[in-house]
XYZ file of C-alpha atoms in Angstrom:
581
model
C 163.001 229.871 34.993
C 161.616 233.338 35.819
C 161.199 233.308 39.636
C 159.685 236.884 39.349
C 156.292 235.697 37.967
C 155.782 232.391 40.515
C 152.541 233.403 42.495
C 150.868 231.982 45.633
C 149.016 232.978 48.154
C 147.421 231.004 51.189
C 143.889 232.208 50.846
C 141.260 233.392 48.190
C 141.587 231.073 44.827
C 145.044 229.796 45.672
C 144.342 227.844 48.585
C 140.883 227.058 49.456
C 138.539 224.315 50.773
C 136.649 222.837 47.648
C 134.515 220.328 50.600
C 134.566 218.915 54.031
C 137.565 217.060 52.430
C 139.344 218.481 49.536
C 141.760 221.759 49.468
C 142.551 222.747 46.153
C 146.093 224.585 45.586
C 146.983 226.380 42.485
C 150.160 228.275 41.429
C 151.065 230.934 38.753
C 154.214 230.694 36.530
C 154.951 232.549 33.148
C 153.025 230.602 30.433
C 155.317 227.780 29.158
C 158.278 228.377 30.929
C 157.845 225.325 33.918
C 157.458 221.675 32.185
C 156.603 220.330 35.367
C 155.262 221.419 39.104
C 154.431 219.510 42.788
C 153.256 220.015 45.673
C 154.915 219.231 48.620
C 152.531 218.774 51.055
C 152.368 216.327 54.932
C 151.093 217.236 58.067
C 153.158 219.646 60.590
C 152.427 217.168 63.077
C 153.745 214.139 61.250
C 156.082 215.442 58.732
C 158.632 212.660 58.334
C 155.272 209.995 57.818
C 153.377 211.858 55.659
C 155.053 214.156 53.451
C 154.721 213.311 49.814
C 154.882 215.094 46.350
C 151.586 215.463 44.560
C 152.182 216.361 40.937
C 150.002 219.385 39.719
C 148.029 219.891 36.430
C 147.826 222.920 34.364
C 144.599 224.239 34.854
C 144.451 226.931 32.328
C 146.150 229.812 30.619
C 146.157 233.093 29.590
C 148.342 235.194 27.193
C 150.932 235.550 30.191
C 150.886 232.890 32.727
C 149.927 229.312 33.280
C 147.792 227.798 36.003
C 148.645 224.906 37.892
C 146.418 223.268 40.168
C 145.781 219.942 42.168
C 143.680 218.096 45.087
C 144.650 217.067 48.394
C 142.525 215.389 50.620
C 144.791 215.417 54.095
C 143.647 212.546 56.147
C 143.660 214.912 59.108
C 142.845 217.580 58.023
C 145.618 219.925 58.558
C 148.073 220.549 55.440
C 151.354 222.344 55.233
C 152.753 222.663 51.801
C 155.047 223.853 49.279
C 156.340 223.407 45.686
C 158.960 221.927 43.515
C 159.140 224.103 40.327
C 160.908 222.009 37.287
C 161.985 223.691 34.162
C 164.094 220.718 32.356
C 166.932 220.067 34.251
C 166.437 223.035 36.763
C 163.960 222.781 39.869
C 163.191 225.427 42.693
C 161.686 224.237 46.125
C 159.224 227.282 46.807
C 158.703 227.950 50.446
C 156.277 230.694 52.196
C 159.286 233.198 52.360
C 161.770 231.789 49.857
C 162.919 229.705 46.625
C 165.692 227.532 47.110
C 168.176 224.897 45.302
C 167.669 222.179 48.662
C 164.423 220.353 49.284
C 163.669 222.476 52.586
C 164.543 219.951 55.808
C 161.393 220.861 57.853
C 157.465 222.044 57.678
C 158.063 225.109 59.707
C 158.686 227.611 56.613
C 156.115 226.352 54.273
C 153.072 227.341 53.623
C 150.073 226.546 55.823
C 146.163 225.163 55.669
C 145.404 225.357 59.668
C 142.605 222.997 59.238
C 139.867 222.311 57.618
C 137.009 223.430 59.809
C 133.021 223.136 58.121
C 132.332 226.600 58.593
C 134.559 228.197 56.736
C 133.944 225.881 53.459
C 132.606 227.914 50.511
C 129.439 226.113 49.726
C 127.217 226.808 47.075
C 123.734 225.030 46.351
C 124.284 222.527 43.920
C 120.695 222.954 41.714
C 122.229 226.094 40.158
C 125.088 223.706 38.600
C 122.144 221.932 36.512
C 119.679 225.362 36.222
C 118.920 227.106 33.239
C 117.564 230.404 33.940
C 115.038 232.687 32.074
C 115.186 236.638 32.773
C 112.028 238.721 32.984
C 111.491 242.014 32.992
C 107.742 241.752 34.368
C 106.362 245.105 32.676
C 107.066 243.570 29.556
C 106.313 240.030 29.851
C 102.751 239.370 29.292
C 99.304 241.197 30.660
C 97.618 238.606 32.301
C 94.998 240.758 34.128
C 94.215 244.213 32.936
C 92.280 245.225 35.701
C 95.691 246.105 37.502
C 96.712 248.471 34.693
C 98.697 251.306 34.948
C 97.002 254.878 33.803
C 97.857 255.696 30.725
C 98.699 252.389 29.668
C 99.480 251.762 26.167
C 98.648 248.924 23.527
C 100.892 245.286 23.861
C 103.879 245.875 21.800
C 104.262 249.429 21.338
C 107.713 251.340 21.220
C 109.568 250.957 24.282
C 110.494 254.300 26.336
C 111.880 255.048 30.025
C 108.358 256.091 31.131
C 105.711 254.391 29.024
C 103.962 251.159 30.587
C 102.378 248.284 28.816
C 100.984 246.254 31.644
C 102.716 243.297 32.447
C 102.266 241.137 35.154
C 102.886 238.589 37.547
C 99.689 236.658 35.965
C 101.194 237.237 32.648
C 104.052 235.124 34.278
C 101.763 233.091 35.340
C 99.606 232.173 32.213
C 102.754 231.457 29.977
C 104.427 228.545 32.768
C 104.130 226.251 29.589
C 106.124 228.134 26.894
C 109.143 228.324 29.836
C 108.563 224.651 30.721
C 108.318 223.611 26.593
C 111.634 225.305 26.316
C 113.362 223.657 29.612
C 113.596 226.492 32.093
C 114.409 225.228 35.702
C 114.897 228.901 37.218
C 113.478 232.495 36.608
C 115.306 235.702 37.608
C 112.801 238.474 37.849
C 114.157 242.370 37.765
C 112.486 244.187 40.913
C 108.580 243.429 41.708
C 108.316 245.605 44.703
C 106.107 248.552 44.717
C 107.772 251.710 42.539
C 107.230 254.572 40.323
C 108.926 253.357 37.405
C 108.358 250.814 34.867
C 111.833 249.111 35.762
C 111.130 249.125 39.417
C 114.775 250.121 40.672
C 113.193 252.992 42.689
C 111.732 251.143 45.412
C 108.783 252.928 47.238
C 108.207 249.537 49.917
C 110.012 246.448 49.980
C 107.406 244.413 51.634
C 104.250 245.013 48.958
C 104.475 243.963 45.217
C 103.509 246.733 42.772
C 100.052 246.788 42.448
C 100.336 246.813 38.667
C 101.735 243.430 39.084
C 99.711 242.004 41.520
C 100.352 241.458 45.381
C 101.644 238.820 47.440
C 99.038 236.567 47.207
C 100.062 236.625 43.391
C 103.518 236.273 44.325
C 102.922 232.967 46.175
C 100.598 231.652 43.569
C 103.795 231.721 41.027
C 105.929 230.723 43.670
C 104.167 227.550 43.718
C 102.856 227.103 40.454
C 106.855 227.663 39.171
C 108.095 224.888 42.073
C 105.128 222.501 40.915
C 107.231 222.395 37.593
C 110.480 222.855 39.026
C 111.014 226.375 38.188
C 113.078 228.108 41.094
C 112.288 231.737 41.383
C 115.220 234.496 42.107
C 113.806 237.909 42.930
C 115.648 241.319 42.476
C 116.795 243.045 45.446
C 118.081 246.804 45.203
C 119.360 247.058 48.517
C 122.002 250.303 47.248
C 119.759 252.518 46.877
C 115.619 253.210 47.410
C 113.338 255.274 45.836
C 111.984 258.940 45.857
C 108.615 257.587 47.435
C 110.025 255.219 49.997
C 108.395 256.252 53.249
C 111.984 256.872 55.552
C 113.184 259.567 52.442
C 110.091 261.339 52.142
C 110.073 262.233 56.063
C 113.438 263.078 55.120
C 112.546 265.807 52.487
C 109.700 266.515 54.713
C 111.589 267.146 58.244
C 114.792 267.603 56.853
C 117.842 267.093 59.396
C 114.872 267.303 62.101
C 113.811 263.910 60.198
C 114.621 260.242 62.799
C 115.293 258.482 59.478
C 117.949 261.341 58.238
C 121.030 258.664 58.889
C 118.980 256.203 57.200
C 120.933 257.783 53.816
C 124.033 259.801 52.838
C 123.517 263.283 52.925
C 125.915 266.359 52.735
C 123.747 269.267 52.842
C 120.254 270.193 54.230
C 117.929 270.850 52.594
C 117.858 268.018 50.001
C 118.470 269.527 46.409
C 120.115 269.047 43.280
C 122.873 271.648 42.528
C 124.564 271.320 39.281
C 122.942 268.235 38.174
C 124.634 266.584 41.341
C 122.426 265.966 44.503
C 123.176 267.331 48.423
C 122.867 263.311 49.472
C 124.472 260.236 47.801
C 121.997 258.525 45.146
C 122.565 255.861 42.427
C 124.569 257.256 39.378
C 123.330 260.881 40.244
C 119.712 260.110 39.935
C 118.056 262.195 42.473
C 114.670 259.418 42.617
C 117.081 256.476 43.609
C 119.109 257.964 47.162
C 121.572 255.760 48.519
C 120.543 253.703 51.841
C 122.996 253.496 54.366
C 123.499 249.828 55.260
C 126.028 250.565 57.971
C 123.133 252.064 59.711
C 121.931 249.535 62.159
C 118.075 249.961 61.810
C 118.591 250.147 57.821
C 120.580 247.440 58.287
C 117.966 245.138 59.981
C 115.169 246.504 58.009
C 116.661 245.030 54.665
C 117.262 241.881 56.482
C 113.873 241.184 57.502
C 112.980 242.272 54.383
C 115.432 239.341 53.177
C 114.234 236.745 55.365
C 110.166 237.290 55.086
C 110.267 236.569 51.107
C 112.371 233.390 51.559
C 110.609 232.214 54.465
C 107.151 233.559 54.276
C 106.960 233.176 49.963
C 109.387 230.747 49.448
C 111.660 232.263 46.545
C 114.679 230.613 45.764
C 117.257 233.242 46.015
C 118.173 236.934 45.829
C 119.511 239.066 42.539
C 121.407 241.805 44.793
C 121.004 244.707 42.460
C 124.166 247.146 42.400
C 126.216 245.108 44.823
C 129.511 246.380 44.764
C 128.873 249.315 46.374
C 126.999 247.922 49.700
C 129.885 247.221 51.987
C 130.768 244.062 52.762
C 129.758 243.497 56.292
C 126.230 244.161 55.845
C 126.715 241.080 52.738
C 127.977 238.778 55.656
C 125.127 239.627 57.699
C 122.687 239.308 54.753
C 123.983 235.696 53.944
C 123.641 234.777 57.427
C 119.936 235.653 57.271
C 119.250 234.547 53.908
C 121.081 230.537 54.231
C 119.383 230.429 57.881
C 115.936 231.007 55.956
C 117.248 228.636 53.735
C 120.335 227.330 53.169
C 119.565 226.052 49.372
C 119.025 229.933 48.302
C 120.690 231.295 45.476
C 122.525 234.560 46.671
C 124.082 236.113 42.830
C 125.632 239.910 43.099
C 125.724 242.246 40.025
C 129.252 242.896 39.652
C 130.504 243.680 36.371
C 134.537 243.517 36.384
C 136.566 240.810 39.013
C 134.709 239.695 42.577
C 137.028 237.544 44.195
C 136.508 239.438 47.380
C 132.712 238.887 47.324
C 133.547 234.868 46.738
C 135.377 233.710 49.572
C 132.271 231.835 51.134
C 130.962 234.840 53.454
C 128.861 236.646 51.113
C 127.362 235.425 47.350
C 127.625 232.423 45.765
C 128.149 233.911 42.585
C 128.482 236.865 40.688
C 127.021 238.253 36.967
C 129.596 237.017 34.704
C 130.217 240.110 32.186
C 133.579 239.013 31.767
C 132.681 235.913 29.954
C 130.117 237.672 28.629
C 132.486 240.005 27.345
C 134.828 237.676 26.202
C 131.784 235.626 23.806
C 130.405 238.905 22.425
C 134.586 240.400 21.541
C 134.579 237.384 19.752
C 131.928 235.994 17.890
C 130.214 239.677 17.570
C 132.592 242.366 17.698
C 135.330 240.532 16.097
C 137.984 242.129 18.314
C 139.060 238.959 19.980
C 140.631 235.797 17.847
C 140.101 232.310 18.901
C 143.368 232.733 21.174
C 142.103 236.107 22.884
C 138.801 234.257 23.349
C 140.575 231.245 25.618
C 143.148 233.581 27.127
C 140.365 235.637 28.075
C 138.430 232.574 29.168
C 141.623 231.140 31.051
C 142.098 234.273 33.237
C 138.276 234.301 34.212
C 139.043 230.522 35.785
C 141.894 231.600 37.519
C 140.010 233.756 39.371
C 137.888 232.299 41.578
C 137.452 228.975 43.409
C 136.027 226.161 41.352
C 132.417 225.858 43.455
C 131.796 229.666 42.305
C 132.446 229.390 38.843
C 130.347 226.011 39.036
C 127.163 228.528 39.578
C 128.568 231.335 37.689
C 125.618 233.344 36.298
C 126.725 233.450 32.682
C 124.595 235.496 30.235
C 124.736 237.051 26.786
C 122.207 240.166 27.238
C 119.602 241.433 29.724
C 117.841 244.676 30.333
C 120.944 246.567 30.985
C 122.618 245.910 27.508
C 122.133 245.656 23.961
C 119.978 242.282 22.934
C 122.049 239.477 21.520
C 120.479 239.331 17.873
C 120.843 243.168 17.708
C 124.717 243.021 18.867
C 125.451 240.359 16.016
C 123.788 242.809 14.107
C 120.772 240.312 13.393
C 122.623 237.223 12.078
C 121.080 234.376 13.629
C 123.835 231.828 12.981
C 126.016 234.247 15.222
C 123.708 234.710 17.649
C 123.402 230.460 17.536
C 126.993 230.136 17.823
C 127.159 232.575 20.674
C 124.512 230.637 22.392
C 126.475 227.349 21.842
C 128.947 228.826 24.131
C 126.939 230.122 26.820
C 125.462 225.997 27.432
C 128.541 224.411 26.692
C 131.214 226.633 29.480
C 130.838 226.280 33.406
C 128.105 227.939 35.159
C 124.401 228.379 34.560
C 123.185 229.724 31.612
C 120.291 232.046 31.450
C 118.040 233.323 28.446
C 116.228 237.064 28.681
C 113.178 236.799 27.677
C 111.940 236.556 24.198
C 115.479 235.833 22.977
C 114.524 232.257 22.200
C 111.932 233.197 19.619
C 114.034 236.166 17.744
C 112.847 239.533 20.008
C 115.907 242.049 18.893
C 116.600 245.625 20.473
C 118.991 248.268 21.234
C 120.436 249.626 24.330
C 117.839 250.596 27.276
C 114.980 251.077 26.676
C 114.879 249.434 23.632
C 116.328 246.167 24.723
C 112.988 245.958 26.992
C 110.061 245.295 24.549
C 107.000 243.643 24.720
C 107.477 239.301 24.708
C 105.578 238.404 21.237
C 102.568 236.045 21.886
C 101.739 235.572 18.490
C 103.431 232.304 17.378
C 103.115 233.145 13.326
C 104.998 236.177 14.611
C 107.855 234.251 16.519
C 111.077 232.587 15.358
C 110.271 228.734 16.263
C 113.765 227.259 14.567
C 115.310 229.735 17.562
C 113.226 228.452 20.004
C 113.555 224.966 18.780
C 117.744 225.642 18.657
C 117.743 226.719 22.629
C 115.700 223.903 23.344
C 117.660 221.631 22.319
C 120.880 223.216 23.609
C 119.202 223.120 26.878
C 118.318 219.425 26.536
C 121.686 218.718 25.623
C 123.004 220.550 28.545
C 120.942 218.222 31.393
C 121.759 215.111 28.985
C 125.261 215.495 29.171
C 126.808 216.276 32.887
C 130.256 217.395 31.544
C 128.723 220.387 30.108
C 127.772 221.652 33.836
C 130.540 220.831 36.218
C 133.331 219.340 33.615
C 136.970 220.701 33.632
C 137.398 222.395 30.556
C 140.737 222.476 28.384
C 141.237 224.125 24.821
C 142.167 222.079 22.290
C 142.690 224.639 19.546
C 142.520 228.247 19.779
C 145.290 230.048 17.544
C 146.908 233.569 16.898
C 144.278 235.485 14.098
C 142.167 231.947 13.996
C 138.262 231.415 13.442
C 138.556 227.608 14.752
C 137.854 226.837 18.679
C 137.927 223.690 19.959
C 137.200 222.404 23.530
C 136.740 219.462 25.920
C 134.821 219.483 28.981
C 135.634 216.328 30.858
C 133.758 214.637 34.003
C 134.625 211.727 34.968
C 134.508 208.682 31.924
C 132.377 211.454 30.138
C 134.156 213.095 27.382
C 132.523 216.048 24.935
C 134.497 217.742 22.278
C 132.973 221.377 21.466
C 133.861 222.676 18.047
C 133.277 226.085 16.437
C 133.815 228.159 12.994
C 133.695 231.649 13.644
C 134.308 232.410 9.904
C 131.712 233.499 7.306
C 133.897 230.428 5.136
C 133.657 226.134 5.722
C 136.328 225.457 7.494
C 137.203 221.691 8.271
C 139.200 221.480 12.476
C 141.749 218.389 12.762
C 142.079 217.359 16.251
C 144.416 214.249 17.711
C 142.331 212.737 20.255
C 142.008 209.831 21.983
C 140.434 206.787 19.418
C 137.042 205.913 20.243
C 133.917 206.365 18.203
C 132.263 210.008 18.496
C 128.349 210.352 18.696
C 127.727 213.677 17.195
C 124.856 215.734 18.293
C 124.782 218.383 15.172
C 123.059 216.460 12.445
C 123.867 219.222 9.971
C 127.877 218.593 10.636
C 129.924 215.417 9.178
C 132.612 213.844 11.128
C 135.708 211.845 9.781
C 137.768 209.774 12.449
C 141.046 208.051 11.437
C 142.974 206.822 13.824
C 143.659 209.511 16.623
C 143.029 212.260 14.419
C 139.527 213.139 14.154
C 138.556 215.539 11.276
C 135.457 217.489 11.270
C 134.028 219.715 8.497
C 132.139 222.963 9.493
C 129.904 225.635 7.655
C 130.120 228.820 7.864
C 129.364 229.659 11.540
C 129.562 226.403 11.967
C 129.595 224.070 15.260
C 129.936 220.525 16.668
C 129.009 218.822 19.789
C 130.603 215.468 19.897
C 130.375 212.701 23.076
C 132.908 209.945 23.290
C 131.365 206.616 22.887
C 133.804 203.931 24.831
């Protein structure tokens, strides 16, 4: 037993409050090397009557450790607890400060859950777990009123560049409800709507006004409801990092200089405000001289934003809050801007951009979930790239998990492509039965999935700007077998619960292997999720439990014997199978 690679902490996605009754404990070991792990868990207060040992499941695994976890549900809601490590015939007790041969004779050196106060439970809102989102990038949506044009505008579906405009809209939005609601979108995530120079709208000239190439608020509210009429939530974009070059506090700042009252409103070095060597005198997003840096610790910048927070959940009624750049806004003013938002209401959706691991953004005080690049990562390296085999893919998969605490992979934001990266079809190089099996994924793993735009019916591009054309309209023009494909992957998704908020175990996922296999498992639901990621048939054997399978793939043919269930795939092949009891 290698003592050296046992891990636990008492906090962050060790030990954490899953509800008002449930703490969830997990435990690192190197990957097969325990056969068996408990819990030892009572209450300090009543240790000789309540002490038990509460055997532990392997959660997941990655290409060096093993996850254990289980539940507890201490009656009063206090817990102190440690482990019994088995490896064969030898066992470790594992304390807070030490392993040892004896089961240790009191509480007082384990490890500790005070109690399980309300407050501090992570809580998420549960319509995320059964969302599907849709990602627009309004410019390039649909021009549902060209009296609101830009100057210069140019013709619907022209090349895409950084400064060109093609006048999309909010009515565009607006006018197309039924092609989102024909496909099965319950949630839109718009990229920024408030008043800018640019056709992205990252350079924000007033947070309280929608750019009048969109519309204005009174537009706003009219999708707003016309979206919750149909059970569409709407997330809006907030760049809180960073304004723009317009944005009334910096240009008295270029204007007054340090004589300006709003000169602490950003980070600046040097007066006058200049770019020397390509880098600016003040801080700015990635160099960019339009888009200087706001200073949230500022306390009028501070409560600016937050009003600005509160007045479009309360006053328009969106559904949540895309915080745009979010790992570089420091964490207090996050606390404060949850507080706000969840008072406004406490069913919002609050989802950071942060691209590489956010456990200290998901401890319950500031989002509910992140931008999963990791998974998306993970799905592109290997059904794309071809740089991860089927056992890179779950290891990959298995350290994800281990992450975080179970509610904030539960609303996960899981995606394939969006406005900042390549587009799908164009990353597996335009084969469609990739791109299908790549999509399989994204419904069938925890989280919500969500769809940029124009994805469903074949739209294809490059890296920025390219991956930001116009939606096609023209039906003859679309690709209705992939719209038809994500509709029924979303349909399957709300049909089958397991699929949202199911544990999920590999079944098969080898060294240098094609062939994945899955189960995601709620309750008496059972679904098996099977994949070739081979340009060859290849047929997956499986020893399951003996029951009859329903499969959902009417292209694939199933063969069950006995406990061993065989199933025969195409090329980029796949197989969603239900358990039928």
């Amino acid at each position: 037993m290698l003592l050296e690679a046992i891990y636990h902490r008492p906090r962050l996605n060790w030990c954490y409050a899953y509800d008002r009754e449930t703490i969830h404990l997990r435990l690192r070991s190197k990957k097969n090397d325990l056969s068996e792990v408990f819990a030892y868990i009572g209450d300090k207060y009543a240790w000789e009557q309540t002490n038990e040992l509460i055997p532990m499941k392997k959660l997941i695994c990655d290409e060096m450790f093993d996850y254990w976890e289980c539940s507890v549900k201490p009656p009063f809601r206090r817990l102190k607890y440690g482990f019994l490590l088995q490896s064969g015939h030898e066992q470790h007790w594992m304390s807070e400060d030490e392993f040892t041969i004896t089961r240790p004779t009191t509480p007082n050196r384990l490890f500790e859950y005070p109690y399980l106060n309300p407050s501090d439970i992570f809580i998420v809102p549960d319509w995320v777990k059964d969302a599907t989102f849709y990602q627009i990038f309004p410019e390039r949506f649909a021009n549902g009123d060209p009296h609101n044009d830009p100057a210069g505008v140019l013709p619907w579906g022209g090349k895409p560049e950084r400064d060109n405009f093609f006048g999309g809209d909010l009515q565009g939005v607006i006018h197309h409800l039924d092609h989102l609601s024909e496909l099965g979108i319950t949630a839109i995530y718009f990229t920024p709507v408030f008043t800018a120079t640019t056709n992205h709208k990252y350079d924000t000239t007033d947070y309280m006004t929608i750019d009048p190439h969109f519309g204005d608020v009174e537009t706003m509210k009219q999708l707003v409801i016309a979206c919750h009429e149909r059970g569409i939530r709407i997330l809006l974009d907030a760049v809180f990092n960073h304004s723009g070059k317009k944005f009334a506090p910096f240009v008295d700042v270029l204007d007054k200089g340090e004589h300006s009252v709003y000169r602490d409103w950003f980070h600046i070095h040097k007066f006058p405000l200049n770019v020397v060597d390509g880098i600016p005198t003040y801080d700015t997003f990635s160099f960019d001289p339009i888009m200087p840096k706001l200073n949230t610790g500022n306390p009028e910048v501070r409560d600016y934003l937050l009003q600005v927070a509160h007045f479009w959940i309360k006053e328009v009624g969106i559904d949540g809050w895309r915080l745009d750049v979010a790992n570089e806004v420091d964490h207090q003013f996050w606390r404060e801007f949850r507080k706000v938002v969840k008072q406004a209401n406490p069913e919002a959706y609050i989802l950071g951009e942060v691209w590489n691991e956010s456990s200290n953004w998901l401890q319950g005080d500031q989002f509910d979930a992140v931008m999963n690049y990791p998974f998306t990562d993970a799905v592109l390296d290997f059904i794309a790239n071809g740089t991860l085999d089927a056992q890179g893919f779950a290891h990959a998969i298995g350290k994800q998990l281990s992450r975080y605490p179970q509610q904030a992979s539960e609303v996960a934001f899981n995606l394939l492509d969006s406005h900042d990266t390549p587009r799908l079809l164009t990353v597996c190089e335009g084969n469609k039965n990739k791109m299908k099996l790549a999509s399989m994924l994204l419904f069938t793993y925890s989280g919500t999935p969500c769809i940029y735009y124009g994805s469903e019916i074949g739209l294809d591009g490059g890296q920025d700007p390219d991956s930001r054309k116009c939606m096609e309209w023209d039906e003859t023009l679309q690709d209705r077998d992939l719209f038809n494909f994500y509709q029924r992957l979303i349909s399957l998704r709300k049909e089958l619960p397991a699929l949202r908020t199911g544990s999920l175990q590999f079944l098969l996922a080898e060294e240098s292997a094609t062939k994945l296999a899955f189960k995601r498992q709620l309750g008496d639901e059972t679904v098996l999720v099977l994949l070739n990621n081979d340009n060859s048939a290849q047929t997956i054997e499986l020893v399951v439990e003996q029951c009859m399978w329903l499969n959902t793939n009417n292209d694939i043919t199933i063969e069950a014997k006995g406990n061993t269930l065989s199933v025969h795939l195409p090329a980029y092949g796949y197989a969603i199978l239900t358990a039928i009891k």
